[in-house]
Short mmCIF file of C-alpha atoms in Angstrom, two decimals:
data_model
loop_
_atom_site.label_atom_id
_atom_site.label_comp_id
_atom_site.label_asym_id
_atom_site.label_seq_id
_atom_site.Cartn_x
_atom_site.Cartn_y
_atom_site.Cartn_z
CA MET A 238 -17.42 113.78 -65.18
CA PRO A 239 -21.15 113.24 -65.77
CA SER A 240 -23.79 114.88 -63.60
CA LEU A 241 -26.91 113.21 -62.23
CA LEU A 242 -28.68 116.58 -62.14
CA PHE A 243 -27.86 118.68 -65.19
CA LEU A 244 -27.52 118.09 -68.91
CA THR A 245 -25.89 121.42 -69.68
CA GLN A 246 -23.57 123.97 -68.10
CA SER A 247 -25.90 126.79 -69.16
CA THR A 248 -26.98 129.22 -66.46
CA HIS A 249 -30.04 128.05 -64.56
CA PHE A 250 -32.41 130.47 -62.83
CA LYS A 251 -31.69 130.62 -59.10
CA ILE A 252 -34.64 130.56 -56.72
CA ASP A 253 -34.15 133.09 -53.94
CA LYS A 254 -33.62 131.59 -50.47
CA ARG A 255 -36.53 133.68 -49.19
CA VAL A 256 -38.87 131.57 -51.36
CA PHE A 257 -37.96 128.38 -49.47
CA VAL A 258 -38.59 130.15 -46.15
CA ASP A 259 -41.91 131.66 -47.30
CA LEU A 260 -43.14 128.24 -48.38
CA ASN A 261 -41.68 126.29 -45.40
CA ILE A 262 -39.62 124.11 -47.74
CA ASN A 263 -36.58 124.82 -45.55
CA LEU A 264 -38.19 122.75 -42.77
CA PHE A 265 -37.59 119.52 -44.71
CA PHE A 266 -34.15 119.86 -46.29
CA ASP A 267 -30.64 120.77 -45.16
CA ASP A 268 -28.74 123.75 -46.58
CA LYS A 269 -26.80 121.65 -49.09
CA THR A 270 -29.97 120.14 -50.55
CA LEU A 271 -31.64 123.56 -50.65
CA GLU A 272 -28.64 124.88 -52.58
CA THR A 273 -29.17 122.11 -55.15
CA MET A 274 -32.91 122.89 -55.21
CA SER A 275 -32.29 126.56 -55.96
CA SER A 276 -31.49 125.81 -59.64
CA ILE A 277 -34.56 125.37 -61.86
CA CYS A 278 -34.25 122.71 -64.55
CA PHE A 279 -34.64 122.99 -68.28
CA GLU A 280 -37.32 120.82 -69.89
CA ASP A 281 -35.02 117.88 -70.79
CA GLU A 282 -33.54 117.89 -67.28
CA ILE A 283 -37.00 117.66 -65.71
CA ILE A 284 -37.72 114.54 -67.75
CA ALA A 285 -34.29 113.00 -67.04
CA ARG A 286 -34.66 113.51 -63.28
CA GLN A 287 -38.17 112.06 -63.33
CA GLU A 288 -36.67 108.95 -64.96
CA LEU A 289 -34.14 108.59 -62.15
CA PHE A 290 -36.76 109.10 -59.43
CA ARG A 291 -38.89 106.41 -61.05
CA ALA A 292 -35.86 104.11 -61.21
CA LEU A 293 -35.44 104.52 -57.43
CA GLU A 294 -38.77 102.75 -56.98
CA ASN A 295 -36.82 99.59 -57.85
CA GLU A 296 -35.34 98.34 -54.57
CA SER A 297 -32.22 96.78 -56.11
CA PHE A 298 -31.30 100.00 -57.91
CA LYS A 299 -32.13 102.04 -54.83
CA LYS A 300 -29.75 99.89 -52.77
CA TYR A 301 -27.04 100.14 -55.44
CA LEU A 302 -27.23 103.94 -55.51
CA ASN A 303 -27.29 104.19 -51.72
CA ASP A 304 -24.20 101.93 -51.50
CA LEU A 305 -22.50 104.17 -54.07
CA ARG A 306 -23.33 107.17 -51.89
CA ASN A 307 -21.69 105.51 -48.87
CA ILE A 308 -18.57 104.61 -50.86
CA LEU A 309 -18.28 108.20 -52.07
CA LEU A 310 -18.57 109.41 -48.47
CA ALA A 311 -15.74 107.07 -47.40
CA LEU A 312 -13.66 108.19 -50.39
CA SER A 313 -14.22 111.83 -49.47
CA GLN A 314 -13.07 111.13 -45.91
CA LYS A 315 -9.91 109.43 -47.19
CA GLU A 316 -9.17 112.40 -49.46
CA SER A 317 -9.58 114.78 -46.51
CA ALA A 318 -7.19 112.65 -44.44
CA VAL A 319 -4.53 113.03 -47.14
CA LYS A 320 -5.09 116.79 -47.41
CA ASN A 321 -5.02 117.25 -43.63
CA ALA A 322 -1.96 115.08 -42.99
CA LYS A 323 0.42 116.79 -40.53
CA SER A 324 3.55 115.31 -42.06
CA GLU A 325 4.85 113.92 -45.34
CA CYS A 326 5.15 110.46 -43.86
CA GLU A 327 1.53 110.52 -42.71
CA LYS A 328 0.40 111.78 -46.13
CA TYR A 329 2.02 108.80 -47.89
CA PHE A 330 0.45 106.34 -45.46
CA GLN A 331 -3.01 107.93 -45.83
CA PHE A 332 -2.71 107.95 -49.61
CA ARG A 333 -2.56 104.16 -49.66
CA LEU A 334 -5.97 104.09 -47.93
CA LEU A 335 -7.30 106.55 -50.51
CA VAL A 336 -6.22 104.28 -53.38
CA GLU A 337 -7.81 101.28 -51.64
CA GLU A 338 -11.13 103.11 -51.37
CA TYR A 339 -10.93 104.26 -54.99
CA ILE A 340 -10.50 100.64 -56.07
CA HIS A 341 -13.55 99.83 -53.93
CA LEU A 342 -15.44 102.42 -55.98
CA LEU A 343 -14.28 100.80 -59.23
CA ASP A 344 -15.39 97.41 -57.90
CA HIS A 345 -18.83 98.90 -57.30
CA PHE A 346 -18.88 100.39 -60.79
CA SER A 347 -18.13 96.96 -62.25
CA VAL A 348 -21.47 95.59 -60.95
CA MET A 349 -23.58 98.64 -61.79
CA VAL A 350 -27.34 98.16 -61.83
CA ILE A 351 -28.60 100.00 -64.91
CA PRO A 352 -32.35 100.68 -65.03
CA SER A 353 -34.05 101.02 -68.39
CA ASN A 354 -34.94 104.46 -69.74
CA CYS A 355 -32.71 106.44 -67.38
CA TYR A 356 -30.46 108.84 -69.24
CA PHE A 357 -28.43 110.03 -66.24
CA ILE A 358 -27.50 106.49 -65.19
CA SER A 359 -26.61 105.60 -68.77
CA CYS A 360 -24.13 108.49 -68.75
CA LEU A 361 -22.74 107.32 -65.42
CA SER A 362 -22.38 103.81 -66.81
CA ASN A 363 -20.30 105.11 -69.73
CA TYR A 364 -18.12 107.05 -67.31
CA ALA A 365 -17.64 103.95 -65.14
CA GLU A 366 -16.71 101.87 -68.18
CA GLN A 367 -13.95 104.33 -69.12
CA ASN A 368 -12.51 104.35 -65.60
CA LEU A 369 -12.60 100.57 -65.28
CA LYS A 370 -9.99 100.41 -68.04
CA ASN A 371 -7.44 101.49 -65.41
CA TYR A 372 -8.60 98.95 -62.84
CA HIS A 373 -5.69 96.48 -63.20
CA ARG A 374 -3.13 99.30 -63.21
CA PHE A 375 -4.58 100.59 -59.92
CA ARG A 376 -4.24 97.12 -58.45
CA GLU A 377 -0.59 96.95 -59.53
CA LEU A 378 0.15 100.39 -58.10
CA LEU A 379 -1.53 99.51 -54.81
CA ASN A 380 0.46 96.27 -54.48
CA GLU A 381 3.77 98.04 -55.14
CA TYR A 382 2.83 100.87 -52.81
CA THR A 383 1.74 98.50 -50.03
CA ASN A 384 4.96 96.46 -50.18
CA ILE A 385 7.01 99.60 -49.63
CA ILE A 386 4.75 100.74 -46.80
CA LYS A 387 5.21 97.35 -45.10
CA ILE A 388 9.00 97.84 -44.99
CA ILE A 389 8.62 101.23 -43.30
CA SER A 390 5.89 99.96 -40.96
CA PHE A 391 8.08 97.00 -39.90
CA PHE A 392 10.82 99.47 -38.97
CA LYS A 393 8.44 101.46 -36.77
CA THR A 394 7.13 98.33 -35.08
CA THR A 395 10.65 97.10 -34.32
CA ILE A 396 11.60 100.39 -32.67
CA THR A 397 8.45 100.39 -30.56
CA THR A 398 9.00 96.80 -29.43
CA LYS A 399 12.63 97.41 -28.38
CA ILE A 400 11.67 100.44 -26.35
CA ILE A 401 9.09 98.42 -24.42
CA HIS A 402 11.52 95.57 -23.61
CA LEU A 403 14.36 97.90 -22.64
CA ASN A 404 12.35 99.96 -20.20
CA ILE A 405 9.97 97.50 -18.53
CA PRO A 406 11.21 95.03 -15.91
CA GLN A 407 9.87 91.48 -16.17
CA ASN A 408 8.66 89.72 -12.99
CA ILE A 409 7.76 86.07 -12.82
CA GLY A 410 3.97 85.57 -13.03
CA ALA A 411 3.21 89.10 -14.23
CA SER A 412 2.54 90.22 -17.75
CA VAL A 413 4.08 93.39 -19.21
CA ASN A 414 0.75 95.21 -18.99
CA ASP A 415 0.27 94.20 -15.34
CA GLU A 416 3.78 95.40 -14.50
CA ILE A 417 3.14 98.78 -16.13
CA LYS A 418 -0.14 99.10 -14.25
CA ASN A 419 1.43 98.19 -10.90
CA CYS A 420 4.26 100.67 -11.35
CA ALA A 421 1.82 103.41 -12.32
CA GLU A 422 -0.42 102.73 -9.32
CA ASP A 423 2.61 102.90 -7.01
CA LEU A 424 3.16 106.39 -8.39
CA GLY A 425 -0.52 107.32 -7.92
CA ILE A 426 -1.34 107.24 -11.67
CA SER A 427 -4.60 105.69 -12.86
CA ILE A 428 -4.33 103.46 -15.96
CA SER A 429 -7.33 102.74 -18.21
CA ASN A 430 -8.10 99.10 -18.95
CA SER A 431 -9.02 99.93 -22.55
CA LEU A 432 -6.34 99.44 -25.18
CA ARG A 433 -5.23 102.42 -27.26
CA ASN A 434 -5.36 102.18 -31.04
CA PHE A 435 -1.77 102.94 -31.98
CA ASN A 436 -2.72 102.93 -35.66
CA ASN A 437 -4.47 106.27 -35.10
CA LEU A 438 -1.47 107.92 -33.42
CA ARG A 439 -0.12 110.78 -35.56
CA LEU A 440 3.62 111.16 -36.14
CA THR A 441 5.33 114.38 -35.22
CA GLU A 442 7.01 116.28 -38.04
CA ASP A 443 10.48 115.57 -36.62
CA PHE A 444 9.82 111.85 -36.36
CA SER A 445 8.34 111.86 -39.88
CA ASN A 446 11.46 113.52 -41.28
CA ALA A 447 13.60 111.01 -39.42
CA VAL A 448 11.73 108.07 -40.94
CA ILE A 449 12.02 109.59 -44.43
CA SER A 450 15.78 110.10 -43.95
CA VAL A 451 16.17 106.41 -43.01
CA PHE A 452 14.30 105.27 -46.15
CA PRO A 453 15.10 107.81 -48.90
CA ASN A 454 14.85 105.28 -51.74
CA GLU A 455 11.57 103.87 -50.52
CA PHE A 456 9.97 107.32 -50.21
CA ASN A 457 11.22 108.31 -53.66
CA LYS A 458 9.49 105.21 -55.05
CA LEU A 459 6.32 106.11 -53.10
CA SER A 460 6.41 109.59 -54.60
CA VAL A 461 6.58 108.20 -58.15
CA LEU A 462 3.77 105.70 -57.52
CA LYS A 463 1.64 108.40 -55.85
CA LYS A 464 1.93 110.68 -58.88
CA GLN A 465 1.02 107.84 -61.24
CA ALA A 466 -2.07 107.01 -59.20
CA GLU A 467 -3.11 110.67 -58.99
CA MET A 468 -2.94 110.97 -62.78
CA LEU A 469 -5.32 108.02 -63.17
CA MET A 470 -7.65 108.93 -60.31
CA ASP A 471 -10.66 111.19 -61.03
CA LEU A 472 -11.74 112.62 -57.69
CA ASP A 473 -14.31 114.84 -59.39
CA VAL A 474 -16.49 111.76 -58.94
CA LEU A 475 -16.99 112.98 -55.35
CA ASN A 476 -19.40 115.60 -56.72
CA LEU A 477 -21.88 112.77 -57.23
CA LYS A 478 -22.29 112.44 -53.45
CA SER A 479 -24.29 115.67 -53.01
CA GLU A 480 -26.30 114.93 -56.16
CA ILE A 481 -27.32 111.49 -54.90
CA ASP A 482 -28.10 113.05 -51.51
CA PHE A 483 -30.60 115.33 -53.28
CA TYR A 484 -32.51 112.37 -54.72
CA PHE A 485 -32.63 110.50 -51.41
CA SER A 486 -33.69 113.61 -49.46
CA VAL A 487 -36.70 114.11 -51.74
CA LEU A 488 -37.41 110.37 -51.80
CA ASP A 489 -37.37 110.26 -47.98
CA LEU A 490 -40.00 113.03 -47.91
CA ALA A 491 -42.19 111.13 -50.39
CA ILE A 492 -41.91 107.95 -48.30
CA LYS A 493 -42.73 109.89 -45.12
CA ALA A 494 -45.80 111.50 -46.73
CA GLU A 495 -47.14 108.17 -47.95
CA LYS A 496 -46.41 106.32 -44.71
CA GLU A 497 -47.77 108.92 -42.28
CA LYS A 498 -50.62 110.54 -44.22
CA ASN A 499 -51.20 108.22 -47.16
CA ILE A 500 -50.30 111.08 -49.52
CA PRO A 501 -49.44 109.82 -53.01
CA HIS A 502 -47.02 111.31 -55.51
CA SER A 503 -46.87 111.40 -59.26
CA TYR A 504 -44.96 112.80 -62.24
CA PRO A 505 -47.04 115.28 -64.29
CA GLN A 506 -46.34 115.61 -67.98
CA VAL A 507 -44.35 118.54 -69.33
CA ALA A 508 -46.77 120.91 -71.07
CA THR A 509 -45.80 122.51 -74.37
CA ILE A 510 -47.84 125.67 -73.73
CA PRO A 511 -48.03 127.74 -70.52
CA LYS A 512 -50.38 126.00 -68.10
CA TYR A 513 -50.45 124.44 -64.63
CA VAL A 514 -53.07 121.72 -64.29
CA VAL A 515 -52.90 119.14 -61.49
CA LYS A 516 -55.67 117.07 -59.92
CA LYS A 517 -55.90 116.59 -56.13
CA ALA A 518 -52.63 118.21 -55.06
CA TYR A 519 -51.48 118.31 -51.42
CA ASP A 520 -49.64 120.85 -49.30
CA ILE A 521 -46.80 118.61 -48.19
CA THR A 522 -45.40 121.24 -45.81
CA LEU A 523 -48.31 120.53 -43.41
CA LEU A 524 -46.38 117.40 -42.39
CA ALA A 525 -44.25 119.72 -40.26
CA LYS A 526 -47.37 120.77 -38.30
CA ASN A 527 -48.61 117.22 -37.77
CA ILE A 528 -52.04 118.06 -39.20
CA ASP A 529 -54.49 115.16 -38.93
CA THR A 530 -56.13 115.66 -42.31
CA ILE A 531 -54.47 117.21 -45.34
CA VAL A 532 -57.13 118.09 -47.90
CA PRO A 533 -56.19 117.89 -51.60
CA ASN A 534 -57.23 120.59 -54.10
CA ASP A 535 -57.22 120.88 -57.85
CA ILE A 536 -54.91 123.38 -59.56
CA ASP A 537 -55.96 124.90 -62.88
CA PHE A 538 -54.00 127.83 -64.36
CA LYS A 539 -54.11 128.38 -68.11
CA LYS A 540 -52.99 131.12 -70.44
CA GLU A 541 -56.45 132.67 -70.67
CA ASN A 542 -56.76 132.60 -66.85
CA SER A 543 -53.15 133.05 -65.75
CA VAL A 544 -53.72 135.40 -62.79
CA TYR A 545 -56.09 134.49 -59.96
CA PHE A 546 -57.27 136.17 -56.78
CA LEU A 547 -57.94 133.88 -53.81
CA THR A 548 -60.22 135.21 -51.08
CA GLY A 549 -62.20 133.83 -48.18
CA ALA A 550 -62.49 133.69 -44.42
CA ASN A 551 -59.43 133.70 -42.19
CA GLY A 552 -58.38 130.14 -41.40
CA GLY A 553 -60.04 128.96 -44.59
CA GLY A 554 -56.93 127.45 -46.09
CA LYS A 555 -55.94 130.28 -48.46
CA THR A 556 -52.23 130.23 -47.59
CA THR A 557 -52.32 126.43 -47.56
CA TYR A 558 -53.63 126.46 -51.12
CA LEU A 559 -50.93 128.93 -52.17
CA ARG A 560 -48.26 126.62 -50.73
CA THR A 561 -49.92 123.63 -52.43
CA CYS A 562 -49.53 125.38 -55.78
CA ALA A 563 -46.09 126.87 -55.20
CA VAL A 564 -44.34 123.91 -53.53
CA ASN A 565 -45.59 121.36 -56.05
CA LEU A 566 -44.64 123.66 -58.92
CA ILE A 567 -41.11 124.00 -57.57
CA LEU A 568 -40.84 120.24 -57.10
CA PHE A 569 -41.94 119.70 -60.69
CA LEU A 570 -39.42 122.26 -61.99
CA LEU A 571 -36.72 120.31 -60.13
CA GLY A 572 -37.78 117.03 -61.75
CA CYS A 573 -39.09 115.72 -58.42
CA PRO A 574 -42.27 113.81 -57.66
CA VAL A 575 -45.30 116.06 -57.24
CA PHE A 576 -47.68 115.36 -54.35
CA CYS A 577 -50.93 114.62 -56.15
CA GLU A 578 -53.11 111.62 -56.98
CA ALA A 579 -51.01 109.00 -58.73
CA ASP A 580 -53.72 108.04 -61.22
CA SER A 581 -54.07 111.67 -62.29
CA SER A 582 -50.63 112.04 -63.86
CA SER A 583 -52.06 111.56 -67.35
CA GLN A 584 -54.42 114.48 -66.68
CA SER A 585 -51.76 116.66 -65.05
CA GLU A 586 -49.62 118.97 -67.14
CA ILE A 587 -47.20 121.66 -66.03
CA TYR A 588 -45.28 124.08 -68.19
CA PRO A 589 -41.52 124.34 -67.47
CA PHE A 590 -41.62 127.88 -66.06
CA HIS A 591 -38.16 129.40 -65.88
CA ALA A 592 -38.60 131.60 -62.79
CA ILE A 593 -40.50 131.46 -59.48
CA PHE A 594 -41.11 134.37 -57.09
CA THR A 595 -42.95 134.75 -53.79
CA HIS A 596 -44.03 137.82 -51.86
CA PHE A 597 -45.01 137.25 -48.24
CA PRO A 598 -45.38 139.95 -45.56
CA THR A 599 -42.32 140.32 -43.37
CA ASP A 600 -41.49 142.14 -40.15
CA GLU A 601 -37.86 142.61 -41.09
CA GLY A 602 -35.85 144.67 -43.56
CA TYR A 603 -37.83 147.91 -43.63
CA GLU A 604 -36.49 149.71 -40.55
CA ALA A 605 -34.86 152.42 -42.69
CA THR A 606 -37.62 152.88 -45.29
CA GLY A 607 -40.98 151.74 -43.96
CA ARG A 608 -43.06 148.66 -44.65
CA LEU A 609 -45.01 149.93 -47.66
CA GLU A 610 -41.89 151.14 -49.45
CA GLU A 611 -40.07 147.87 -48.76
CA GLU A 612 -43.02 145.77 -50.01
CA ALA A 613 -43.40 147.94 -53.12
CA LYS A 614 -39.69 147.53 -53.88
CA ARG A 615 -39.91 143.74 -53.69
CA VAL A 616 -43.10 143.65 -55.78
CA ASN A 617 -41.56 145.94 -58.43
CA ASN A 618 -38.58 143.57 -58.68
CA ILE A 619 -40.98 140.73 -59.50
CA VAL A 620 -42.88 142.84 -62.05
CA GLN A 621 -39.62 143.81 -63.79
CA HIS A 622 -38.84 140.11 -64.35
CA ALA A 623 -42.36 139.28 -65.51
CA THR A 624 -42.54 137.33 -68.77
CA GLU A 625 -44.49 134.35 -70.09
CA GLY A 626 -42.24 131.91 -68.22
CA VAL A 627 -42.64 133.49 -64.77
CA PHE A 628 -44.93 132.38 -61.93
CA ALA A 629 -45.38 134.61 -58.86
CA PHE A 630 -47.20 133.98 -55.58
CA PHE A 631 -48.41 136.86 -53.38
CA ASN A 632 -49.66 136.31 -49.84
CA GLU A 633 -51.55 139.33 -48.43
CA SER A 634 -49.19 141.79 -50.12
CA PHE A 635 -49.64 145.44 -49.06
CA SER A 636 -51.83 144.29 -46.16
CA GLY A 637 -50.00 146.69 -43.84
CA ALA A 638 -50.84 149.70 -45.99
CA ASN A 639 -53.92 151.89 -45.99
CA GLU A 640 -56.81 149.80 -47.35
CA ASP A 641 -57.44 152.00 -50.39
CA ILE A 642 -53.74 152.17 -51.27
CA GLY A 643 -53.24 148.46 -50.69
CA GLU A 644 -56.18 147.54 -52.92
CA LYS A 645 -54.99 149.88 -55.67
CA LEU A 646 -51.39 148.58 -55.62
CA THR A 647 -52.53 144.94 -55.59
CA PHE A 648 -54.85 145.44 -58.55
CA GLU A 649 -52.21 147.38 -60.52
CA THR A 650 -49.61 144.65 -59.86
CA ALA A 651 -51.97 141.92 -61.07
CA THR A 652 -52.72 143.92 -64.21
CA LYS A 653 -49.04 144.39 -65.06
CA LEU A 654 -48.32 140.70 -64.59
CA LYS A 655 -51.27 139.74 -66.77
CA GLU A 656 -50.15 142.11 -69.53
CA ALA A 657 -46.62 140.66 -69.39
CA GLY A 658 -47.97 137.13 -69.86
CA ALA A 659 -46.84 135.97 -66.43
CA PHE A 660 -48.80 133.65 -64.14
CA ALA A 661 -49.72 134.66 -60.58
CA LEU A 662 -51.81 133.81 -57.55
CA PHE A 663 -52.85 136.57 -55.12
CA VAL A 664 -54.11 135.64 -51.66
CA THR A 665 -55.89 138.79 -50.49
CA HIS A 666 -58.77 140.17 -48.46
CA PHE A 667 -59.11 143.25 -50.72
CA ASN A 668 -62.39 143.40 -52.66
CA LYS A 669 -63.08 147.04 -53.53
CA TYR A 670 -62.39 146.52 -57.23
CA ASN A 671 -64.33 143.23 -57.35
CA TYR A 672 -61.15 141.98 -59.04
CA GLY A 673 -62.22 143.36 -62.42
CA SER A 674 -61.93 140.70 -65.10
CA PHE A 675 -59.65 138.47 -63.02
CA PRO A 676 -60.93 134.98 -62.12
CA ILE A 677 -61.53 134.35 -58.44
CA LEU A 678 -60.97 131.41 -56.12
CA ASN A 679 -62.87 131.09 -52.85
CA ALA A 680 -62.25 128.96 -49.76
CA VAL A 681 -65.50 127.09 -49.09
CA ILE A 682 -66.39 124.52 -46.42
CA ASP A 683 -66.15 120.90 -47.55
CA LYS A 684 -69.68 119.62 -46.89
CA THR A 685 -68.68 116.03 -47.63
CA ASN A 686 -66.50 115.94 -44.52
CA GLU A 687 -68.98 115.87 -41.62
CA ASN A 688 -66.41 115.23 -38.89
CA LYS A 689 -63.91 117.97 -39.74
CA ARG A 690 -64.23 121.67 -40.56
CA THR A 691 -62.13 121.58 -43.71
CA PHE A 692 -62.06 123.89 -46.72
CA LEU A 693 -61.86 123.39 -50.45
CA ILE A 694 -60.81 125.95 -53.02
CA ARG A 695 -63.37 126.60 -55.74
CA LYS A 696 -63.69 129.01 -58.66
CA SER A 697 -66.30 131.77 -58.52
CA SER A 698 -67.18 134.88 -60.51
CA ALA A 699 -66.51 138.46 -59.42
CA MET A 700 -70.26 138.92 -58.91
CA GLU A 701 -70.40 135.88 -56.61
CA ALA A 702 -67.44 137.14 -54.60
CA SER A 703 -68.99 140.61 -54.30
CA TYR A 704 -72.27 139.08 -53.12
CA ALA A 705 -70.41 136.97 -50.56
CA ASN A 706 -68.65 140.05 -49.22
CA ASP A 707 -71.97 141.91 -48.96
CA ILE A 708 -73.37 139.02 -46.89
CA LEU A 709 -70.33 139.14 -44.58
CA LYS A 710 -70.82 142.89 -44.10
CA LYS A 711 -74.54 142.48 -43.45
CA TYR A 712 -73.85 140.15 -40.53
CA GLY A 713 -70.78 141.99 -39.29
CA LEU A 714 -68.36 139.25 -40.33
CA ASP A 715 -66.24 141.20 -42.80
CA LYS A 716 -62.65 142.01 -41.83
CA LYS A 717 -63.17 145.71 -41.07
CA THR A 718 -66.14 145.09 -38.77
CA LEU A 719 -64.33 142.27 -36.95
CA GLU A 720 -61.31 144.53 -36.38
CA ARG A 721 -63.54 147.32 -35.01
CA LYS A 722 -65.23 144.81 -32.67
CA LYS A 723 -61.83 143.61 -31.45
CA ILE A 724 -60.65 147.18 -30.69
CA LEU A 725 -63.96 147.97 -28.95
CA ALA A 726 -63.64 144.85 -26.79
CA GLN A 727 -60.07 145.78 -25.82
CA ASN A 728 -61.12 149.33 -24.88
CA THR A 729 -64.02 148.00 -22.81
CA GLU A 730 -61.66 145.67 -20.90
CA SER A 731 -59.28 148.54 -20.13
CA ILE A 732 -62.16 150.70 -18.77
CA LEU A 733 -63.39 147.86 -16.55
#
């Protein structure tokens, strides 16, 4: 059974569920899709998925794949009905419906729309071609099976009809239904005018056994035909349903972004050396907050500058930039469209990193140890996995610790990651060390946007960042001074 997601059964790195929560990705996808998204692709799989996403831009192929998804859903429901049958008789009757739906699937395979340059669909086409060889045999089995079912169904209908005529008196000018209703009303029983669907009535086990005992030969024939059909039927095809759901879930998000905020998407090239370069990338998770304007930013991580510190004023878009980098990186590593300028794909290159980590502050999980110890444990776990193919994102890590300790731990962590060849982005307000030799990003006001107070992320040197911090301190706008002012104001209010 081919997959529309993976080219190999090799173990794929699993993204921790906490990452999706940290980055707000969980706001856009259900648990099943998130489970699919937890497995990072290998390089060839990224390219193959990009091909399929591009193919979905063709409306005829998109419709074909969506119809296939609906058929697989119906087939899954028919399989469940067989598995959940309360009696042997019911199981045989439900199995006929399962075979009918499987033939419907084969009919759909016979008219497959095959886009050019799409490896996954080519594999599916080969699979369909192999299964279509059994098409006429399925038709023969269904006809034989149905003829036997008709004999048993006729018997049931005859019994039901006789019971009605034996027990219901006939009056001139009144139909059977009217007579039943009149008798019931005389007894004080209310009768609904809606007709019941007797096809959905389930047989009791005793009645089922009785029917089987009346038609032993017919049920023996059904058993043989059922086994023959089961041998030909490949219900592993149902696995395609969740895989197709993944593509449509991501596609729906891309359509929503373009329709509501005019946010484009693109497919960056796979880089052969460690780098992450994308022009005008967007934080797509801001759609959940209904932000009026989502400002794009460039992303530029290379081997020589693989670890960055991002600093700036509160509310300056630092965490937004981190999510822009992290979410789009994850989407790329899943072979999905990346939310950036469409005409920049030729300039955008991303290395197929094999592991992603995030470290965000949390108010849970440290009741028994303390916040600093819990944060240090999580950070150490990331450092232990640090290699050239790892990318880690830290959002105000150690912010709950003593300032001197927090600064020291943050700087030491960045140094270890750099030495290991890993990539990282630290959002932090620490500045004591002036970030050493690490490159710095600053949140600065976008002067081109006169109507909105929006921020852009720009590179700066350690000296520039230090000077900026000195200016903030001079005018009492640095974090420590603002916190002291806040405490003083609270104390003054309590005295008054």
